[in-house]
Amino acid sequence: MWQWVRSSFVITGLAPFVAYYVHNATHHTDCEQQRGESSCGVLDKVGNTPIVRLDSISRATGCDIYGKMEFLNPGASVKDRAAKALVMQAKAAGHRKIYEGTGGNTGVSLALMANALGMECVIALPESISPAKIAMMRTCGAVVFQQPVVPFSDPRHYYHHARKLAEENGGFFANQFENEVNWQAHYATTGPELLAQTPKGLLDGFVCAAGTGGTIAGVSRYLKEHSPGTQTYLVDPQGSILFSFVEKGECTPTPGSTITEGIGIGRVTKNFSCAEIDGAFQCTDQEAVDMAKFLLEREGLFLGPSSALNVCGAVKLARILGPGHTVITILCDSGERYTTTLWNPAFLDERDLRPKDTVSSDDLLSFVK
C-alpha cells in the first residue's frame, strides 16, 4: 500500500495563503466595515457547508456515515472552493481574464467567481461533458471551447488548449491540476470544517474521489496533522490510474471507462502528489448509478455521479473500520447537471447501466461490492 511522504510547507507557498484565507474568513473586510454589512459578496459565502447523516446507510453499516453538502455552495459544487482561490490569485496578479481547462464543475464555479470580481472567464473542456453543464457555463458568462476527447499527450487536449489560449492572449491560466492553491484552499477550509462538524470531533475515516486532487490532498493533509488516527482513502472510478498508484505505486489504468465527470485521471497531478492517503478503493459505474438511486429513494438526496461514487467509498471504508466508527465523504454536487446522463434512462440503457431495485432488497447495500 502506497503511503505519501509528508513534505514540509514552504514559506512562499501554504503559510501566506492559509493566513490570508483564514483572515478573510474570520474578519470583516473594508467594504463590510464601511457599509456595515455582514458580507461583501458571493465569495464570502463559499464554504461552511453543513454535513448530513446518511441514516439508511448508517443503519446498514453500523457506522455513522456523513456527507458534506458541498452542493449548497453558491456555485452548487465543491469546486467553488478552488475557484475562489484561483480567481483571487489571478486578481492579485493584476489579471482581468482567467483561462481554464476543466472536465467538471470548475468551469461553472470559475465563471461565477470571476463575475463577482469583474473578470472574464474562458473555459476549454472535453466534448464528453454533459450538455446541461456546458449550457450552465455559457449561461454564467463563460466563453466555452469544446475539444475532442484525446489522450493528455495530444496537443488538442482541453488542458493544453486552455493553456495555449492564455499564453496567446496574455491571460491567467488557472491550472487547477498543478496550481497548489487548489489543495491549500481545502487545507485552510474544508479540512477544519470537517473536523469541527464531526460529533465530538471524533472522525475515524474520510474518503473521496480525485480529479485534480485538490480536495483529497488538502483534507487528508489537514486531518493527518490534526487528527492523526483518521484513515484517509481514495475511491477511484474505472479507467483511472490513481487506484493502482496508491495501492502499488504504478501508473496503470484500471480496465473500462466511466460516466462520471471531473474525477479519475490518467496522470498524477502536483495537487494529488501532496495527498496523504492510507489506501484506495475501486468503484464501478454500476455501483455509482445504483447508489445515486438509493440516495434519492432512501435519503431524499438528488446527487451527481461523483457524490454517489464517494458514498460507495464511504460504505467500503465503513466495512473495513467496522461498526461504531464515524466516516465522512464529500457530496460534490446535485443531480441537476446530469439530467442528460446519470438521470436519463435512455443514456443508461445505451451503456447497460439501468439501476437495480435497491429499495426492495433485503440486503440494502448489496450493490456495493
XYZ file of C-alpha atoms in Angstrom:
369
model
C 0.000 0.000 0.000
C 1.417 3.353 -1.064
C 1.869 5.949 1.670
C 2.586 9.562 0.794
C 5.595 11.167 2.430
C 4.657 14.388 4.156
C 6.682 17.297 2.884
C 7.240 20.432 4.907
C 5.399 23.597 3.914
C 7.326 26.280 2.098
C 7.051 29.787 3.466
C 6.240 31.121 -0.010
C 3.531 28.506 -0.538
C 0.998 27.385 2.045
C 1.609 29.614 5.059
C 0.804 33.002 3.485
C -2.163 31.551 1.597
C -3.696 29.989 4.719
C -3.114 33.170 6.707
C -4.853 35.223 4.002
C -7.706 32.756 3.652
C -8.291 32.469 7.398
C -8.123 36.255 7.822
C -10.787 36.767 5.177
C -12.962 34.031 6.646
C -12.926 35.462 10.153
C -12.644 39.246 9.765
C -14.840 41.867 8.163
C -13.348 43.344 5.024
C -13.026 47.055 4.393
C -16.221 47.247 2.340
C -18.150 45.448 5.105
C -16.886 47.898 7.705
C -17.759 50.875 5.516
C -21.263 49.660 4.699
C -21.952 47.894 7.976
C -22.845 44.691 6.114
C -22.158 41.116 7.107
C -20.805 40.154 3.671
C -19.101 41.757 0.685
C -20.469 39.312 -1.860
C -20.721 35.784 -3.116
C -17.058 34.867 -2.465
C -17.665 35.298 1.257
C -20.395 32.660 1.097
C -18.171 29.881 -0.229
C -17.631 27.105 2.302
C -19.052 26.403 5.756
C -21.443 23.913 4.176
C -23.314 21.602 6.596
C -22.894 17.856 6.956
C -25.811 15.427 6.823
C -26.058 11.990 8.427
C -26.964 9.348 5.852
C -29.390 7.459 8.071
C -30.162 4.409 5.917
C -26.512 3.828 5.105
C -25.500 4.388 8.712
C -28.003 1.785 9.916
C -26.931 -0.701 7.256
C -23.215 -0.394 8.072
C -23.429 0.126 11.832
C -21.316 3.274 11.416
C -22.167 6.960 11.439
C -21.836 7.984 7.781
C -21.956 11.680 6.945
C -21.809 13.654 3.721
C -20.592 17.237 3.464
C -23.195 19.089 1.412
C -20.922 20.949 -0.992
C -23.785 21.384 -3.471
C -25.004 24.151 -1.137
C -22.117 26.415 -2.144
C -23.113 29.481 -4.252
C -21.970 27.730 -7.447
C -23.614 24.479 -6.316
C -20.444 22.363 -6.075
C -17.256 21.688 -4.136
C -15.326 23.400 -6.947
C -16.325 26.813 -5.582
C -13.512 26.496 -3.046
C -10.716 26.088 -5.580
C -12.345 28.573 -7.966
C -12.433 31.231 -5.271
C -8.743 30.734 -4.549
C -7.841 30.786 -8.243
C -9.712 33.981 -9.123
C -8.289 35.690 -6.041
C -4.807 34.678 -7.180
C -5.474 35.947 -10.707
C -6.846 39.267 -9.496
C -3.912 39.747 -7.104
C -1.576 39.252 -10.075
C -3.369 42.019 -11.968
C -5.242 39.870 -14.499
C -8.732 40.590 -15.804
C -9.274 37.325 -17.706
C -8.886 33.780 -16.394
C -8.492 30.654 -18.571
C -9.008 27.062 -17.508
C -9.263 23.523 -18.851
C -11.874 21.585 -16.940
C -13.762 18.321 -17.221
C -16.182 19.111 -14.420
C -17.809 21.793 -12.323
C -14.812 24.118 -12.120
C -15.976 25.986 -15.225
C -19.287 26.975 -13.624
C -17.628 27.988 -10.360
C -14.885 29.981 -12.088
C -17.423 31.821 -14.255
C -19.446 32.854 -11.209
C -16.446 33.835 -9.074
C -14.940 35.758 -11.994
C -18.224 37.640 -12.450
C -18.171 38.609 -8.792
C -14.711 40.156 -9.221
C -15.438 41.824 -12.558
C -13.284 39.382 -14.536
C -13.812 37.370 -17.723
C -13.672 33.567 -17.866
C -12.671 31.301 -20.764
C -13.118 27.520 -20.484
C -11.823 24.638 -22.608
C -13.447 21.269 -21.944
C -13.845 17.780 -23.478
C -16.800 17.172 -25.789
C -17.962 14.375 -23.477
C -19.142 16.807 -20.797
C -22.915 16.837 -20.283
C -24.774 19.402 -22.410
C -26.534 20.708 -19.299
C -23.215 21.574 -17.676
C -21.878 23.262 -20.824
C -25.082 25.296 -21.110
C -24.725 26.309 -17.473
C -21.173 27.601 -18.047
C -22.298 29.679 -21.009
C -25.296 30.987 -19.109
C -22.924 32.078 -16.338
C -20.925 34.101 -18.858
C -18.003 31.828 -19.695
C -16.644 31.569 -23.228
C -16.534 27.806 -23.882
C -14.323 25.836 -26.289
C -15.192 22.153 -26.743
C -12.224 19.905 -27.501
C -12.075 16.296 -28.742
C -11.634 13.549 -26.169
C -7.966 12.673 -26.738
C -5.025 11.452 -24.610
C -3.290 14.062 -22.451
C -0.239 13.878 -24.733
C -2.299 15.178 -27.667
C -1.989 18.990 -28.116
C -5.743 19.130 -28.798
C -6.447 18.050 -25.207
C -8.602 20.622 -23.422
C -5.889 21.315 -20.818
C -3.315 22.242 -23.460
C -5.839 24.281 -25.425
C -6.688 26.385 -22.358
C -3.012 26.980 -21.637
C -2.400 27.973 -25.271
C -5.291 30.455 -25.238
C -3.980 32.044 -22.031
C -0.474 32.378 -23.455
C -1.696 33.849 -26.742
C -3.935 36.410 -25.051
C -1.821 37.296 -22.028
C -4.395 35.948 -19.565
C -4.095 33.988 -16.322
C -4.025 30.204 -16.727
C -5.690 28.855 -13.586
C -4.131 25.404 -13.994
C -6.257 23.771 -11.296
C -4.481 20.427 -11.734
C -0.996 21.723 -10.927
C -1.645 25.014 -9.105
C -1.211 24.254 -5.417
C -3.571 26.970 -4.210
C -6.175 24.319 -5.062
C -5.246 21.890 -2.276
C -4.231 24.758 0.013
C -7.800 26.109 -0.155
C -9.114 22.770 1.119
C -6.424 22.595 3.801
C -7.485 26.047 5.010
C -11.253 25.493 4.868
C -12.675 22.032 4.114
C -10.392 20.130 6.482
C -11.030 22.344 9.535
C -14.762 22.415 8.813
C -14.993 18.616 8.650
C -13.226 18.126 11.943
C -15.234 20.860 13.668
C -18.543 19.448 12.386
C -17.870 15.834 13.356
C -19.797 14.946 16.523
C -17.379 15.184 19.470
C -14.586 15.836 16.980
C -14.046 12.091 16.519
C -13.506 11.266 12.862
C -12.359 7.741 12.059
C -12.367 7.879 8.272
C -12.505 10.229 5.310
C -12.900 9.117 1.699
C -13.405 10.848 -1.630
C -12.565 10.604 -5.316
C -9.971 12.755 -7.062
C -9.715 14.644 -10.322
C -7.294 17.486 -9.754
C -6.548 16.002 -6.329
C -7.141 19.295 -4.537
C -9.886 18.151 -2.170
C -8.299 14.883 -1.074
C -4.845 16.456 -0.738
C -5.941 19.439 1.336
C -8.319 17.481 3.556
C -6.001 14.496 4.078
C -3.040 16.710 4.997
C -5.115 18.677 7.473
C -6.587 15.553 9.059
C -3.225 13.786 9.353
C -1.863 16.805 11.234
C -4.846 17.473 13.498
C -6.445 14.020 13.779
C -3.645 11.505 13.095
C -5.871 8.496 13.774
C -8.226 9.336 10.909
C -7.922 6.930 7.990
C -7.931 8.733 4.634
C -8.913 6.811 1.497
C -9.313 7.423 -2.215
C -12.243 5.981 -4.188
C -11.488 5.777 -7.889
C -13.657 5.109 -10.985
C -12.813 2.711 -13.790
C -10.224 3.813 -16.335
C -8.200 5.894 -13.869
C -4.595 5.249 -12.790
C -4.947 6.605 -9.251
C -6.098 3.360 -7.619
C -3.054 1.449 -8.870
C -0.775 4.369 -7.996
C -1.949 4.480 -4.380
C -2.047 0.706 -3.905
C 1.007 -0.343 -5.947
C 2.918 2.794 -6.871
C 2.190 2.091 -10.545
C 0.551 4.381 -13.113
C -1.576 1.623 -14.639
C -5.138 2.443 -15.686
C -7.833 0.085 -14.482
C -9.967 -1.556 -17.203
C -13.029 0.223 -18.512
C -14.243 3.800 -18.624
C -16.613 5.915 -16.576
C -19.669 8.135 -16.974
C -18.549 10.263 -14.025
C -17.194 13.703 -14.890
C -14.219 15.512 -13.401
C -12.856 12.561 -11.392
C -10.454 9.772 -12.252
C -7.401 10.742 -14.246
C -4.547 9.314 -16.294
C -1.693 11.065 -14.513
C -0.551 12.106 -11.041
C -1.023 15.849 -10.628
C 1.018 18.109 -8.386
C -2.043 18.564 -6.168
C -2.652 14.832 -5.829
C 1.013 14.201 -5.035
C 0.542 16.300 -1.881
C -2.131 13.944 -0.504
C -1.571 11.646 2.475
C -3.610 8.553 1.732
C -3.824 5.258 3.604
C -5.440 3.222 0.845
C -7.774 3.179 -2.135
C -10.975 1.563 -3.394
C -12.246 0.992 -6.889
C -15.858 1.692 -7.797
C -17.753 0.763 -10.941
C -20.247 2.940 -12.761
C -22.967 0.421 -11.883
C -22.252 0.850 -8.176
C -22.398 4.641 -8.552
C -25.648 4.523 -10.559
C -27.282 2.209 -8.010
C -26.076 4.384 -5.135
C -27.463 7.536 -6.770
C -30.885 5.846 -6.984
C -30.571 4.594 -3.396
C -29.703 8.059 -2.063
C -32.656 9.594 -3.878
C -35.163 6.988 -2.690
C -33.836 6.345 0.810
C -32.199 9.618 1.844
C -34.065 12.189 -0.235
C -30.818 13.383 -1.818
C -30.709 14.117 -5.562
C -26.986 13.929 -6.342
C -24.483 13.690 -9.175
C -22.339 10.644 -10.052
C -19.187 11.701 -8.181
C -21.222 12.187 -4.988
C -22.738 8.720 -5.407
C -19.299 7.228 -6.020
C -17.996 8.948 -2.877
C -20.782 7.413 -0.791
C -19.901 3.984 -2.212
C -16.381 4.672 -0.956
C -17.758 5.561 2.473
C -19.579 2.212 2.625
C -16.397 0.341 1.663
C -14.376 2.215 4.294
C -17.048 1.601 6.952
C -16.826 -2.143 6.249
C -13.064 -2.053 6.824
C -13.284 0.002 10.024
C -16.196 -1.975 11.434
C -19.344 -0.902 13.314
C -19.244 2.063 15.681
C -16.976 4.300 13.629
C -17.564 7.685 12.007
C -16.895 8.241 8.306
C -17.332 11.422 6.243
C -17.290 11.963 2.494
C -17.980 14.804 0.065
C -21.325 15.334 -1.666
C -19.810 17.256 -4.574
C -22.857 18.444 -6.480
C -26.541 17.771 -7.106
C -28.143 15.736 -9.867
C -29.479 18.796 -11.691
C -26.464 18.969 -14.015
C -26.806 15.307 -15.024
C -30.358 15.095 -16.348
C -28.984 14.073 -19.765
C -26.592 11.448 -18.379
C -26.922 9.840 -14.926
C -30.624 10.691 -14.615
C -31.509 9.891 -18.232
C -32.840 6.289 -18.590
C -32.037 6.211 -22.324
C -28.426 7.218 -21.668
C -28.064 4.485 -19.038
C -29.751 1.852 -21.221
C -27.296 2.529 -24.045
C -24.475 1.671 -21.629
C -26.257 -1.227 -19.911
C -26.315 0.729 -16.638
C -30.009 0.635 -15.760
C -30.154 0.939 -11.930
C -31.178 -2.055 -9.881
C -34.115 -2.075 -7.488
C -32.301 -1.090 -4.303
C -35.407 -0.275 -2.238
C -36.924 -3.757 -2.019
C -33.630 -5.613 -1.489
C -33.201 -7.416 1.846
C -29.513 -6.523 1.910
C -29.771 -2.781 1.348
C -26.169 -2.238 0.253
C -25.532 -5.499 -1.617
C -24.897 -3.478 -4.792
C -21.716 -2.036 -3.228
C -19.089 -4.712 -3.786
